[in-house]
PDB file of C-alpha atoms in Angstrom:
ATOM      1  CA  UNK A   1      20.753 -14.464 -11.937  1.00 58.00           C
ATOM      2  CA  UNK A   2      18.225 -12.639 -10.525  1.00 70.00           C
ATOM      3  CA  UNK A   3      16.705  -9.356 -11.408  1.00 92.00           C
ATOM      4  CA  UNK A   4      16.921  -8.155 -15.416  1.00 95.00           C
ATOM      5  CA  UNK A   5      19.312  -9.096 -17.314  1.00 96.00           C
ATOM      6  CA  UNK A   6      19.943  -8.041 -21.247  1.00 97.00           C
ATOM      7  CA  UNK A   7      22.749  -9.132 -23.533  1.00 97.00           C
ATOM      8  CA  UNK A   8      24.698  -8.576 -25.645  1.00 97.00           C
ATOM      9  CA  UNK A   9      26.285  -5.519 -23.402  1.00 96.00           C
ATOM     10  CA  UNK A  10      28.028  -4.155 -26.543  1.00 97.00           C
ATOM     11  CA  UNK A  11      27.493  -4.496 -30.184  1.00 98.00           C
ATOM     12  CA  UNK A  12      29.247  -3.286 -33.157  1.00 98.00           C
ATOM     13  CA  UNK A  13      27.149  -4.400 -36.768  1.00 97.00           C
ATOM     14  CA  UNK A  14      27.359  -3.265 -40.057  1.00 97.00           C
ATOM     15  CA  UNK A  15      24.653  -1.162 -42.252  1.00 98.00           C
ATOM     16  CA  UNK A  16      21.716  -3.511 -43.343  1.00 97.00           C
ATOM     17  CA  UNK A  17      22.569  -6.385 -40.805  1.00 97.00           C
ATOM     18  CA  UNK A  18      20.060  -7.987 -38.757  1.00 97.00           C
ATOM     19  CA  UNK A  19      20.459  -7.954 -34.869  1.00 98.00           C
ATOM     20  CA  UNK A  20      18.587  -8.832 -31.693  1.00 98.00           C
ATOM     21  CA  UNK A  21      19.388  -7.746 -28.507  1.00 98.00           C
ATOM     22  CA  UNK A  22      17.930  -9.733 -25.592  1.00 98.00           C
ATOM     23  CA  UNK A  23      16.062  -9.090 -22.440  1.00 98.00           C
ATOM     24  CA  UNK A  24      15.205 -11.812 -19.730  1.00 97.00           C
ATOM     25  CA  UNK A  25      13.978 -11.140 -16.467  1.00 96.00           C
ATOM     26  CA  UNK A  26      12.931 -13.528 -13.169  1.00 95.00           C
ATOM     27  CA  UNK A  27      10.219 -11.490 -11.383  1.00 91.00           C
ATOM     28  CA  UNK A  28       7.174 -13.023 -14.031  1.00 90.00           C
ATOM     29  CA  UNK A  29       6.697  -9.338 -14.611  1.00 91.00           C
ATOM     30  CA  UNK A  30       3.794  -8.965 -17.226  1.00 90.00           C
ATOM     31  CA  UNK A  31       4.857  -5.606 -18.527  1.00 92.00           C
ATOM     32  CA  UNK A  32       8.060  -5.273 -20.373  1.00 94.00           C
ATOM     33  CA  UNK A  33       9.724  -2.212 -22.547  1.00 94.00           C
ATOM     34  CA  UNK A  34      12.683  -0.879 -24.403  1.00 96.00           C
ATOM     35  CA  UNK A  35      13.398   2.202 -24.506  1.00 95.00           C
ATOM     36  CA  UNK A  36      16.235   3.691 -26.589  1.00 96.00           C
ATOM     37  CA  UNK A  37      18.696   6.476 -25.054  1.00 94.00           C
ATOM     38  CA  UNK A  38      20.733   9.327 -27.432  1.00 92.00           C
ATOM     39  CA  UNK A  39      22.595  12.549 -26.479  1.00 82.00           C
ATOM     40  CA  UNK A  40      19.904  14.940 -26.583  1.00 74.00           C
ATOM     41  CA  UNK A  41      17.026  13.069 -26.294  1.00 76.00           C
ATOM     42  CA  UNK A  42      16.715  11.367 -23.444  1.00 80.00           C
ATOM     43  CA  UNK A  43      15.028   7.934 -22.981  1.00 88.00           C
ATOM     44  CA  UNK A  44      12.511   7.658 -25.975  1.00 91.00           C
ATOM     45  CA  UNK A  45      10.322   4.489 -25.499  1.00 91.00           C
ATOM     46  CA  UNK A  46      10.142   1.842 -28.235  1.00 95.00           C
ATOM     47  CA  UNK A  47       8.083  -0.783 -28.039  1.00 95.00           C
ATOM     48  CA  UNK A  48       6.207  -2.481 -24.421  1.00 93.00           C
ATOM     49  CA  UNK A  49       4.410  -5.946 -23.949  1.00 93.00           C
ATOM     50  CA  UNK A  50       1.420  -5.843 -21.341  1.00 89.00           C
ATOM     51  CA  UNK A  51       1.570 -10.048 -21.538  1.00 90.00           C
ATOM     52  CA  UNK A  52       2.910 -12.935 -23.174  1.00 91.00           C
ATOM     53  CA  UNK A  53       1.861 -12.177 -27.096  1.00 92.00           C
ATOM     54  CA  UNK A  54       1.002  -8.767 -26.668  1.00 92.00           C
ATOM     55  CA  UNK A  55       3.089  -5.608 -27.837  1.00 94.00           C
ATOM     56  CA  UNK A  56       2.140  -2.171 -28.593  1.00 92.00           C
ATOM     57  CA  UNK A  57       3.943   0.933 -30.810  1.00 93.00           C
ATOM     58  CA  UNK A  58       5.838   3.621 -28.237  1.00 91.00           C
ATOM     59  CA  UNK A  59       7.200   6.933 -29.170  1.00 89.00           C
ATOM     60  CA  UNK A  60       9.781   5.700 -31.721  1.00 94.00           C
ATOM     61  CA  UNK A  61       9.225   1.882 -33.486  1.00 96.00           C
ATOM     62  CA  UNK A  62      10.187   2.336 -37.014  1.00 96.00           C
ATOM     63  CA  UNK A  63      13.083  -0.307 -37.831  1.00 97.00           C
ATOM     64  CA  UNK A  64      12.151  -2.143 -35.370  1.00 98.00           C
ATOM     65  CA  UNK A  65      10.066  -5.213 -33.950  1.00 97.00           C
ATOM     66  CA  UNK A  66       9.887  -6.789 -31.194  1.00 97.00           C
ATOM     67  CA  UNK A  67       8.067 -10.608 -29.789  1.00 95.00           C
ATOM     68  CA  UNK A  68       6.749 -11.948 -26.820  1.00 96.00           C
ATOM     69  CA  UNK A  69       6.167 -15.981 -26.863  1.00 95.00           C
ATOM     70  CA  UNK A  70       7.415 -16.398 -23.111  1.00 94.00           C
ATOM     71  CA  UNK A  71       6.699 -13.984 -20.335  1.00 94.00           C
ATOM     72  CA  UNK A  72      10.447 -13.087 -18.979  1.00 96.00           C
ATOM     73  CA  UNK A  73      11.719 -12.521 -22.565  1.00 97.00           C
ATOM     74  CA  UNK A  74      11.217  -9.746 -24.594  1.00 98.00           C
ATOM     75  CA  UNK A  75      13.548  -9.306 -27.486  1.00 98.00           C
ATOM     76  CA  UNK A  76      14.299  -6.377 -29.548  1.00 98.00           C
ATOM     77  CA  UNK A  77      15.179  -7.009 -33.478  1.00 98.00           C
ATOM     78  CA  UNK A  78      16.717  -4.275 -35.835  1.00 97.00           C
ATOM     79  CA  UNK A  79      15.740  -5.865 -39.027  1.00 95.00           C
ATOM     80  CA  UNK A  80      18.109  -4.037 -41.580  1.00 97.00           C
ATOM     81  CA  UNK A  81      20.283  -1.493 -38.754  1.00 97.00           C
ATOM     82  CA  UNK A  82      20.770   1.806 -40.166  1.00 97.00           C
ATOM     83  CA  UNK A  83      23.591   4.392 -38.466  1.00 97.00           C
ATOM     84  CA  UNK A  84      20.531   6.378 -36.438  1.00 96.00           C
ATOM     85  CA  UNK A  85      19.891   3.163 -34.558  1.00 97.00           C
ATOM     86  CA  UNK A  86      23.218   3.837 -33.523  1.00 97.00           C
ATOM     87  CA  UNK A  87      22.117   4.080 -28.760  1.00 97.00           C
ATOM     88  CA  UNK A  88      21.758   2.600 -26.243  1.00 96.00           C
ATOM     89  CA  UNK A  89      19.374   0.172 -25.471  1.00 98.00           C
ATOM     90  CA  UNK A  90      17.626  -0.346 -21.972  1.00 97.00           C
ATOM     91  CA  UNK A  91      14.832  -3.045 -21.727  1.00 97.00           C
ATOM     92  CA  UNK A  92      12.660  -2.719 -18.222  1.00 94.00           C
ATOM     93  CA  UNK A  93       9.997  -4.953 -16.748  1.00 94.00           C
ATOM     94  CA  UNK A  94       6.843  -3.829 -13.869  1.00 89.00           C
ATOM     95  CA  UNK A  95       4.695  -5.848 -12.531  1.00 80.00           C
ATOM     96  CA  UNK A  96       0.804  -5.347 -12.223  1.00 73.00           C
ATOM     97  CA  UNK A  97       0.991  -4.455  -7.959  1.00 71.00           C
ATOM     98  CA  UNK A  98       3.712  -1.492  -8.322  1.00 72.00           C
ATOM     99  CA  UNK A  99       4.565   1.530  -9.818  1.00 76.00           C
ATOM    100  CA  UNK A 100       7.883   1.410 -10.368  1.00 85.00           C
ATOM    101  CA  UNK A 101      10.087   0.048 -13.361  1.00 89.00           C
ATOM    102  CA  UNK A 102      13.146  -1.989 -12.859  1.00 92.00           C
ATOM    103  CA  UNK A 103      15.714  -1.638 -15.964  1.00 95.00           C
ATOM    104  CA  UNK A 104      18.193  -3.368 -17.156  1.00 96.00           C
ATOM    105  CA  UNK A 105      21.636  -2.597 -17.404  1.00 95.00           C
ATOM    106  CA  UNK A 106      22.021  -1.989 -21.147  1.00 96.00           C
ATOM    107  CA  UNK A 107      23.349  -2.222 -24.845  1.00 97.00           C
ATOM    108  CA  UNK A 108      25.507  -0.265 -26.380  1.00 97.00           C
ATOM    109  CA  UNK A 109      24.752  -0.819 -29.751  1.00 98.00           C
ATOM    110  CA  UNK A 110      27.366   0.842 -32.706  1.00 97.00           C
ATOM    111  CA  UNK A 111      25.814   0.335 -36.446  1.00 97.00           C
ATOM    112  CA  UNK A 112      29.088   1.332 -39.170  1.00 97.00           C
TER     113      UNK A 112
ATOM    114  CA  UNK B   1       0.934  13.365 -19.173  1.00 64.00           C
ATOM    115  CA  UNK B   2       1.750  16.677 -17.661  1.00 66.00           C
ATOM    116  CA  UNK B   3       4.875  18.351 -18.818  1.00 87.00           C
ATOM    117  CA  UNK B   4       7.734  18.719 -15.916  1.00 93.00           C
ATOM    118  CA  UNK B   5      10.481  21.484 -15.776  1.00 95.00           C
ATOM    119  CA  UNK B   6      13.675  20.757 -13.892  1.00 96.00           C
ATOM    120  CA  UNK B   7      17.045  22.587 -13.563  1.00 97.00           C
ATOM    121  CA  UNK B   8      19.295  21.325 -15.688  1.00 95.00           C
ATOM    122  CA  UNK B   9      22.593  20.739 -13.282  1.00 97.00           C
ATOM    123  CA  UNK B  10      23.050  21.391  -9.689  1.00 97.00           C
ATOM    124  CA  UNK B  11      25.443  21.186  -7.006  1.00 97.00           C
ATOM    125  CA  UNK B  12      25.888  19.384  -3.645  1.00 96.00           C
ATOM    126  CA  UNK B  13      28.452  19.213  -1.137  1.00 97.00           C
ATOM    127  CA  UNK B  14      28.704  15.600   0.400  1.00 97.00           C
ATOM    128  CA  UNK B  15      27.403  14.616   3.315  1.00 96.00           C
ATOM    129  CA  UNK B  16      24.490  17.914   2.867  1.00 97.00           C
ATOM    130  CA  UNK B  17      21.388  17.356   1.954  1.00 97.00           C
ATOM    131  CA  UNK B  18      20.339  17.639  -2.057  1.00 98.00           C
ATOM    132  CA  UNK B  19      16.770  19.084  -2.908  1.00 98.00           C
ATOM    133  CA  UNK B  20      15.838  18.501  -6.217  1.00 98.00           C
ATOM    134  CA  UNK B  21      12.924  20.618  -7.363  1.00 97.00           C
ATOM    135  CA  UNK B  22       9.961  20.114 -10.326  1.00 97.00           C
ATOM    136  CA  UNK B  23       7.785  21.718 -11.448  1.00 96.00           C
ATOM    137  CA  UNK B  24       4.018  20.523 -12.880  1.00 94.00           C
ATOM    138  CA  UNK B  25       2.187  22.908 -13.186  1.00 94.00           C
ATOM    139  CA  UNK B  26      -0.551  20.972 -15.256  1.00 92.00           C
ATOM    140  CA  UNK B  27      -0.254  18.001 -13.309  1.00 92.00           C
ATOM    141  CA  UNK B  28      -4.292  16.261 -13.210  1.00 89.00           C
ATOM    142  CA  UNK B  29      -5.622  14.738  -9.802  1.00 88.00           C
ATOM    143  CA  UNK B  30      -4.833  11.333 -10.734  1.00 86.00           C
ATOM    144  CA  UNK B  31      -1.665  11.495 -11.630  1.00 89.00           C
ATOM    145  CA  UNK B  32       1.304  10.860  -9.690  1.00 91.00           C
ATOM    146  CA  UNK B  33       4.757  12.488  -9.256  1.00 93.00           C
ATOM    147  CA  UNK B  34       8.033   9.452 -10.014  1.00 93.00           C
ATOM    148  CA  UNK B  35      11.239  10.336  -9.371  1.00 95.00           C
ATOM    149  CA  UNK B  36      13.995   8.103 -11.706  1.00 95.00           C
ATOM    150  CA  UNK B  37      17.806   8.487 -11.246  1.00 96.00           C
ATOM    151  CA  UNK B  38      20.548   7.423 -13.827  1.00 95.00           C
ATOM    152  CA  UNK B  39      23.781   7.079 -12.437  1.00 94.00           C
ATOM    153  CA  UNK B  40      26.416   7.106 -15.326  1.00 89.00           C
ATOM    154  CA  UNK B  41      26.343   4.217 -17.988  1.00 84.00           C
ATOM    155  CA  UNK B  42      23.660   2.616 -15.805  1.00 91.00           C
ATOM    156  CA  UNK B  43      20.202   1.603 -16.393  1.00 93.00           C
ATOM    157  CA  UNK B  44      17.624   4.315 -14.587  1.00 93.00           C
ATOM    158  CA  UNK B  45      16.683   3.100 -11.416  1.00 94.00           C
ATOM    159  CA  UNK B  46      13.353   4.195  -9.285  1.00 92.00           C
ATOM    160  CA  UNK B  47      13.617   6.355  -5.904  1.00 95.00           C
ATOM    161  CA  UNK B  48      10.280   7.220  -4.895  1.00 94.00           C
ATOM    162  CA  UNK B  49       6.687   8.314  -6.245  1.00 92.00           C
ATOM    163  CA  UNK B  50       3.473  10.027  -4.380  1.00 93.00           C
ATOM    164  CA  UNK B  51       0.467  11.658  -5.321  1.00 92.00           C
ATOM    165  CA  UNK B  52      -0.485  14.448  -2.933  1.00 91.00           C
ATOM    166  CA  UNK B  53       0.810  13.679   0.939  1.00 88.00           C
ATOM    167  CA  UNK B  54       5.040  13.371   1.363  1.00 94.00           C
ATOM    168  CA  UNK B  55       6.342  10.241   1.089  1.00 95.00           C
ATOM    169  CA  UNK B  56       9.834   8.669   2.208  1.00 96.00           C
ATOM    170  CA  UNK B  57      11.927   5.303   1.814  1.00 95.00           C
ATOM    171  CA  UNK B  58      15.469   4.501   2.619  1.00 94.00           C
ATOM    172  CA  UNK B  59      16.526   6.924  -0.324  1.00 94.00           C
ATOM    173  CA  UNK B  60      15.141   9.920  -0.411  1.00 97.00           C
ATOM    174  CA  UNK B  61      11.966  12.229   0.770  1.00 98.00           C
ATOM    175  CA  UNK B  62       9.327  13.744  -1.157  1.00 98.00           C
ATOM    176  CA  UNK B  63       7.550  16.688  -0.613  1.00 98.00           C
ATOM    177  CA  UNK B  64       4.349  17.586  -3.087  1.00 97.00           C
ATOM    178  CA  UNK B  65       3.077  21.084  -2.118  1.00 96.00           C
ATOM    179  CA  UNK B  66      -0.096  21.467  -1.538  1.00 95.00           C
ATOM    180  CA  UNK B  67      -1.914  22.691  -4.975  1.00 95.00           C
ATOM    181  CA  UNK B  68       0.560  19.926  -6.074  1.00 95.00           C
ATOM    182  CA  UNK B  69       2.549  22.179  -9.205  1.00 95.00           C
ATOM    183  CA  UNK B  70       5.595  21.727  -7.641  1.00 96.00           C
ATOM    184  CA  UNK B  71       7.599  19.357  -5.747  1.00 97.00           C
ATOM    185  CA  UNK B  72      10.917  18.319  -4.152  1.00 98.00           C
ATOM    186  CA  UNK B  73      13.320  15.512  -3.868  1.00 98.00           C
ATOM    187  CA  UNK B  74      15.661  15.345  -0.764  1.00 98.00           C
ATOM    188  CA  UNK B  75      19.021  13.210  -0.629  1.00 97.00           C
ATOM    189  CA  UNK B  76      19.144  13.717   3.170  1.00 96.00           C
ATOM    190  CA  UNK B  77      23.085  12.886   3.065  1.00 95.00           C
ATOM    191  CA  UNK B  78      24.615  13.284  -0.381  1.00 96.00           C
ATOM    192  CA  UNK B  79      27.280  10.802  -1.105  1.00 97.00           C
ATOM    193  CA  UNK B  80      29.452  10.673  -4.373  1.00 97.00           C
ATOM    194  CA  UNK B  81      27.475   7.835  -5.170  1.00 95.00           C
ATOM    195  CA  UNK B  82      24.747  10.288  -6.032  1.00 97.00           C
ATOM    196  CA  UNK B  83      25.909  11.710  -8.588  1.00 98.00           C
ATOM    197  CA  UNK B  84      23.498  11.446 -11.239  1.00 97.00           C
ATOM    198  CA  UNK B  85      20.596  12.743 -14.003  1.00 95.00           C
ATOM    199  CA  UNK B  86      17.726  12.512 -11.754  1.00 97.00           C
ATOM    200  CA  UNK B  87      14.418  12.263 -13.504  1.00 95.00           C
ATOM    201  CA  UNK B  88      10.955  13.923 -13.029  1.00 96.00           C
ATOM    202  CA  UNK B  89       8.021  12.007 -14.489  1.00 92.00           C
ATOM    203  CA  UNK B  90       4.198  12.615 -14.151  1.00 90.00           C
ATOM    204  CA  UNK B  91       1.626  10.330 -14.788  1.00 84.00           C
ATOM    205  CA  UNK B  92      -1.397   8.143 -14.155  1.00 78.00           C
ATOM    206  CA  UNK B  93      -0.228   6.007 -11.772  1.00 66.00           C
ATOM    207  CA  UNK B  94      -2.921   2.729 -12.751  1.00 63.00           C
ATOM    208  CA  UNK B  95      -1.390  -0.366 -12.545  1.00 60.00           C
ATOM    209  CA  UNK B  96      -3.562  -1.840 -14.265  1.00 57.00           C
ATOM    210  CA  UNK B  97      -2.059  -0.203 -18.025  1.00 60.00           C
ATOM    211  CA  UNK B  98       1.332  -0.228 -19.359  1.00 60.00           C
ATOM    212  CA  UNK B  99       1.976   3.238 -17.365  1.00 65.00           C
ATOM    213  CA  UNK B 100       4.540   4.212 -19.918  1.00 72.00           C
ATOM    214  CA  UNK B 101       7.247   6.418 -18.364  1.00 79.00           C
ATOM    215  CA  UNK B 102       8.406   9.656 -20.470  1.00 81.00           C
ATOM    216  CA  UNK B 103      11.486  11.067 -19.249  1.00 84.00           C
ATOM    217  CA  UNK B 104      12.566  14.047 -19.885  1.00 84.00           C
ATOM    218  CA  UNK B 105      15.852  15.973 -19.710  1.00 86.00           C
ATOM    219  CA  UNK B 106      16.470  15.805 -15.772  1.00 93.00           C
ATOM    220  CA  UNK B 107      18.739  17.615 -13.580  1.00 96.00           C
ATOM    221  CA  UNK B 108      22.158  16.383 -13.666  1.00 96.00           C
ATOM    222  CA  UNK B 109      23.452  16.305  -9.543  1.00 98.00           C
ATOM    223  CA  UNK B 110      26.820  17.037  -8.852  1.00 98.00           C
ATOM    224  CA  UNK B 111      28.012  15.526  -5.427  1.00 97.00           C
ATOM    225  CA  UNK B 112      31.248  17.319  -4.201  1.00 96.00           C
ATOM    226  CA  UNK B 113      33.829  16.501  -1.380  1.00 92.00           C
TER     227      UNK B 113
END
Protein backbone atom coordinates (compact mmCIF):
# COMPACT_ATOMS: atom_id res chain seq x y z
CA UNK A 1 0.00 0.00 0.00
CA UNK A 2 0.91 3.25 -0.60
CA UNK A 3 1.27 6.20 1.64
CA UNK A 4 2.13 5.46 5.67
CA UNK A 5 1.18 2.78 7.12
CA UNK A 6 1.72 1.74 11.07
CA UNK A 7 0.63 -1.42 12.83
CA UNK A 8 -0.44 -2.82 15.17
CA UNK A 9 -3.79 -0.44 15.09
CA UNK A 10 -4.60 -1.51 18.68
CA UNK A 11 -2.65 -2.89 21.50
CA UNK A 12 -3.48 -4.02 24.88
CA UNK A 13 0.07 -5.18 27.06
CA UNK A 14 0.70 -5.69 30.45
CA UNK A 15 3.00 -3.52 33.01
CA UNK A 16 6.79 -4.22 32.30
CA UNK A 17 6.22 -5.88 28.79
CA UNK A 18 8.18 -5.02 25.88
CA UNK A 19 6.37 -3.70 22.67
CA UNK A 20 7.09 -2.18 19.28
CA UNK A 21 4.81 -0.54 17.27
CA UNK A 22 5.70 -0.18 13.57
CA UNK A 23 5.85 2.49 10.99
CA UNK A 24 6.60 1.90 7.17
CA UNK A 25 6.15 4.30 4.60
CA UNK A 26 6.71 4.29 0.43
CA UNK A 27 7.55 7.93 -0.39
CA UNK A 28 11.70 7.32 0.62
CA UNK A 29 10.91 10.16 2.95
CA UNK A 30 14.20 10.94 4.95
CA UNK A 31 12.51 12.45 7.94
CA UNK A 32 10.37 10.34 10.11
CA UNK A 33 8.61 10.98 13.77
CA UNK A 34 6.30 9.76 16.44
CA UNK A 35 4.56 11.70 18.22
CA UNK A 36 2.38 10.57 21.15
CA UNK A 37 -1.34 12.02 21.65
CA UNK A 38 -3.26 12.23 25.42
CA UNK A 39 -6.42 14.09 26.55
CA UNK A 40 -5.02 17.27 27.50
CA UNK A 41 -1.99 17.44 25.88
CA UNK A 42 -2.14 17.40 22.55
CA UNK A 43 0.42 15.83 20.14
CA UNK A 44 3.77 15.77 22.17
CA UNK A 45 6.65 14.66 19.82
CA UNK A 46 8.84 11.67 20.73
CA UNK A 47 11.51 10.81 18.91
CA UNK A 48 12.39 11.87 14.72
CA UNK A 49 15.05 10.34 12.27
CA UNK A 50 16.56 12.97 9.70
CA UNK A 51 18.11 9.60 7.71
CA UNK A 52 18.70 6.07 7.77
CA UNK A 53 20.77 5.68 11.33
CA UNK A 54 20.03 8.90 12.62
CA UNK A 55 17.50 9.78 15.54
CA UNK A 56 17.27 12.61 17.83
CA UNK A 57 15.39 13.19 21.56
CA UNK A 58 11.80 15.26 21.05
CA UNK A 59 9.73 16.73 23.75
CA UNK A 60 8.98 13.47 25.62
CA UNK A 61 11.58 10.16 25.05
CA UNK A 62 11.91 8.65 28.39
CA UNK A 63 10.78 4.82 28.11
CA UNK A 64 11.35 4.84 24.95
CA UNK A 65 13.75 4.12 21.87
CA UNK A 66 13.47 4.07 18.70
CA UNK A 67 15.94 2.63 15.28
CA UNK A 68 16.45 3.43 11.90
CA UNK A 69 18.50 0.64 9.76
CA UNK A 70 16.20 1.12 6.55
CA UNK A 71 14.84 4.40 5.37
CA UNK A 72 10.82 3.67 5.21
CA UNK A 73 10.87 2.06 8.71
CA UNK A 74 11.00 3.66 11.79
CA UNK A 75 9.95 1.68 14.78
CA UNK A 76 8.97 2.74 18.15
CA UNK A 77 9.94 0.29 21.25
CA UNK A 78 8.48 0.67 24.88
CA UNK A 79 11.12 -1.27 26.60
CA UNK A 80 9.37 -2.08 30.04
CA UNK A 81 5.51 -0.17 29.28
CA UNK A 82 4.36 1.56 32.25
CA UNK A 83 0.35 2.73 32.56
CA UNK A 84 1.42 6.61 31.45
CA UNK A 85 2.48 5.21 28.11
CA UNK A 86 -0.97 4.40 28.05
CA UNK A 87 -1.92 6.99 24.00
CA UNK A 88 -2.00 7.01 21.06
CA UNK A 89 0.65 6.69 18.82
CA UNK A 90 1.01 8.54 15.36
CA UNK A 91 4.31 8.02 13.36
CA UNK A 92 4.70 10.74 10.27
CA UNK A 93 7.25 10.98 7.49
CA UNK A 94 8.40 14.58 5.21
CA UNK A 95 10.49 14.66 2.73
CA UNK A 96 13.47 17.18 2.19
CA UNK A 97 11.37 19.40 -0.92
CA UNK A 98 8.07 20.12 1.31
CA UNK A 99 6.76 21.41 4.26
CA UNK A 100 4.21 19.39 5.12
CA UNK A 101 3.99 16.06 7.25
CA UNK A 102 2.00 13.11 6.19
CA UNK A 103 0.86 10.86 9.35
CA UNK A 104 -0.12 7.80 9.81
CA UNK A 105 -3.23 6.51 10.90
CA UNK A 106 -2.38 5.33 14.42
CA UNK A 107 -2.03 3.04 17.60
CA UNK A 108 -4.02 2.83 20.22
CA UNK A 109 -1.91 1.50 22.66
CA UNK A 110 -3.64 0.28 26.38
CA UNK A 111 -0.73 -0.74 29.06
CA UNK A 112 -2.85 -2.72 32.33
CA UNK B 1 8.81 28.73 17.78
CA UNK B 2 6.29 31.43 18.34
CA UNK B 3 3.45 30.64 20.62
CA UNK B 4 -0.20 30.56 18.77
CA UNK B 5 -3.63 31.31 20.47
CA UNK B 6 -6.75 29.83 18.95
CA UNK B 7 -10.42 29.61 20.09
CA UNK B 8 -11.04 26.66 21.55
CA UNK B 9 -14.51 25.44 19.67
CA UNK B 10 -16.49 27.08 17.05
CA UNK B 11 -19.44 26.72 15.01
CA UNK B 12 -20.39 26.41 11.31
CA UNK B 13 -23.43 25.92 9.46
CA UNK B 14 -22.84 23.62 6.32
CA UNK B 15 -22.46 24.66 3.17
CA UNK B 16 -21.09 28.52 4.86
CA UNK B 17 -17.91 29.34 4.90
CA UNK B 18 -15.63 28.56 8.29
CA UNK B 19 -12.85 31.18 9.25
CA UNK B 20 -10.60 29.94 11.61
CA UNK B 21 -8.52 32.62 13.27
CA UNK B 22 -4.71 32.63 15.09
CA UNK B 23 -3.06 34.55 16.57
CA UNK B 24 1.11 35.03 16.63
CA UNK B 25 1.86 37.69 17.87
CA UNK B 26 5.69 36.83 18.22
CA UNK B 27 5.84 35.15 15.08
CA UNK B 28 9.88 35.95 13.53
CA UNK B 29 10.31 36.78 9.68
CA UNK B 30 11.29 33.41 8.81
CA UNK B 31 8.89 31.55 10.09
CA UNK B 32 5.90 30.28 8.54
CA UNK B 33 2.20 29.91 9.50
CA UNK B 34 0.88 25.60 9.02
CA UNK B 35 -2.41 24.86 9.39
CA UNK B 36 -3.01 20.83 10.58
CA UNK B 37 -6.54 19.33 10.93
CA UNK B 38 -7.48 16.11 12.93
CA UNK B 39 -10.60 14.71 12.03
CA UNK B 40 -11.75 12.25 14.85
CA UNK B 41 -9.59 9.06 15.58
CA UNK B 42 -7.53 10.06 12.54
CA UNK B 43 -4.00 10.85 12.02
CA UNK B 44 -3.54 14.95 11.55
CA UNK B 45 -3.47 15.73 8.11
CA UNK B 46 -1.88 19.11 6.42
CA UNK B 47 -4.20 21.93 4.73
CA UNK B 48 -2.09 24.70 3.86
CA UNK B 49 1.03 26.88 5.07
CA UNK B 50 2.39 30.57 3.93
CA UNK B 51 4.66 33.01 5.15
CA UNK B 52 3.50 36.55 4.46
CA UNK B 53 1.25 36.78 0.97
CA UNK B 54 -2.36 34.52 1.05
CA UNK B 55 -2.16 31.35 -0.17
CA UNK B 56 -4.93 28.78 -1.44
CA UNK B 57 -5.27 24.97 -2.56
CA UNK B 58 -8.25 22.83 -3.16
CA UNK B 59 -8.97 23.01 0.73
CA UNK B 60 -8.91 25.98 2.16
CA UNK B 61 -7.55 29.84 1.92
CA UNK B 62 -5.18 31.62 3.96
CA UNK B 63 -5.01 35.00 4.79
CA UNK B 64 -1.72 36.39 6.89
CA UNK B 65 -2.35 40.09 7.71
CA UNK B 66 -0.03 42.25 6.98
CA UNK B 67 2.32 42.80 10.26
CA UNK B 68 1.70 38.99 10.10
CA UNK B 69 0.34 38.48 14.18
CA UNK B 70 -2.65 37.16 13.06
CA UNK B 71 -4.14 35.04 10.51
CA UNK B 72 -7.15 33.14 9.09
CA UNK B 73 -8.21 29.86 7.73
CA UNK B 74 -11.29 29.72 5.35
CA UNK B 75 -13.36 26.40 4.60
CA UNK B 76 -15.08 28.19 1.67
CA UNK B 77 -18.05 25.48 1.88
CA UNK B 78 -18.20 23.66 5.21
CA UNK B 79 -19.24 20.11 4.90
CA UNK B 80 -19.79 17.63 7.89
CA UNK B 81 -16.74 16.17 6.82
CA UNK B 82 -15.05 19.13 8.43
CA UNK B 83 -15.62 18.63 11.49
CA UNK B 84 -12.48 18.65 13.25
CA UNK B 85 -9.49 20.08 15.85
CA UNK B 86 -7.82 22.25 13.43
CA UNK B 87 -4.28 23.10 14.32
CA UNK B 88 -2.17 26.34 14.29
CA UNK B 89 1.59 25.83 14.12
CA UNK B 90 4.46 28.41 13.62
CA UNK B 91 7.74 27.75 12.61
CA UNK B 92 10.89 27.88 10.52
CA UNK B 93 9.83 26.56 7.56
CA UNK B 94 13.72 25.07 6.31
CA UNK B 95 13.54 21.99 4.74
CA UNK B 96 16.58 21.33 5.12
CA UNK B 97 16.10 20.35 9.35
CA UNK B 98 13.74 18.07 10.94
CA UNK B 99 11.13 21.15 11.15
CA UNK B 100 9.55 19.59 14.16
CA UNK B 101 5.83 20.47 14.38
CA UNK B 102 4.41 21.54 18.00
CA UNK B 103 0.81 21.49 18.13
CA UNK B 104 -1.00 22.97 20.36
CA UNK B 105 -4.58 22.81 21.68
CA UNK B 106 -6.51 23.87 18.35
CA UNK B 107 -9.94 24.93 17.76
CA UNK B 108 -12.33 22.19 17.67
CA UNK B 109 -14.94 23.04 14.34
CA UNK B 110 -18.32 22.13 14.61
CA UNK B 111 -20.04 21.68 11.10
CA UNK B 112 -23.91 21.84 11.45
CA UNK B 113 -26.84 20.97 9.01
Amino acid sequence: DAGITQSPRYKITETGRQVTLMCHQTWSHSYMFWYRQDLGHGLRLIYYSAAADITDKGEVPDGYVVSRSKTENFPLTLESATRSQTSVYFCASRGTSGYEQYFGPGTRLTVT
Amino acid sequence: DAKTTQPPSMDCAEGRAANLPCNHSTISGNEYVYWYRQIHSQGPQYIIHGLKNNETNEMASLIITEDRKSSTLILPHATLRDTAVYYCIVRVGDTGTASKLTFGTGTRLQVTL
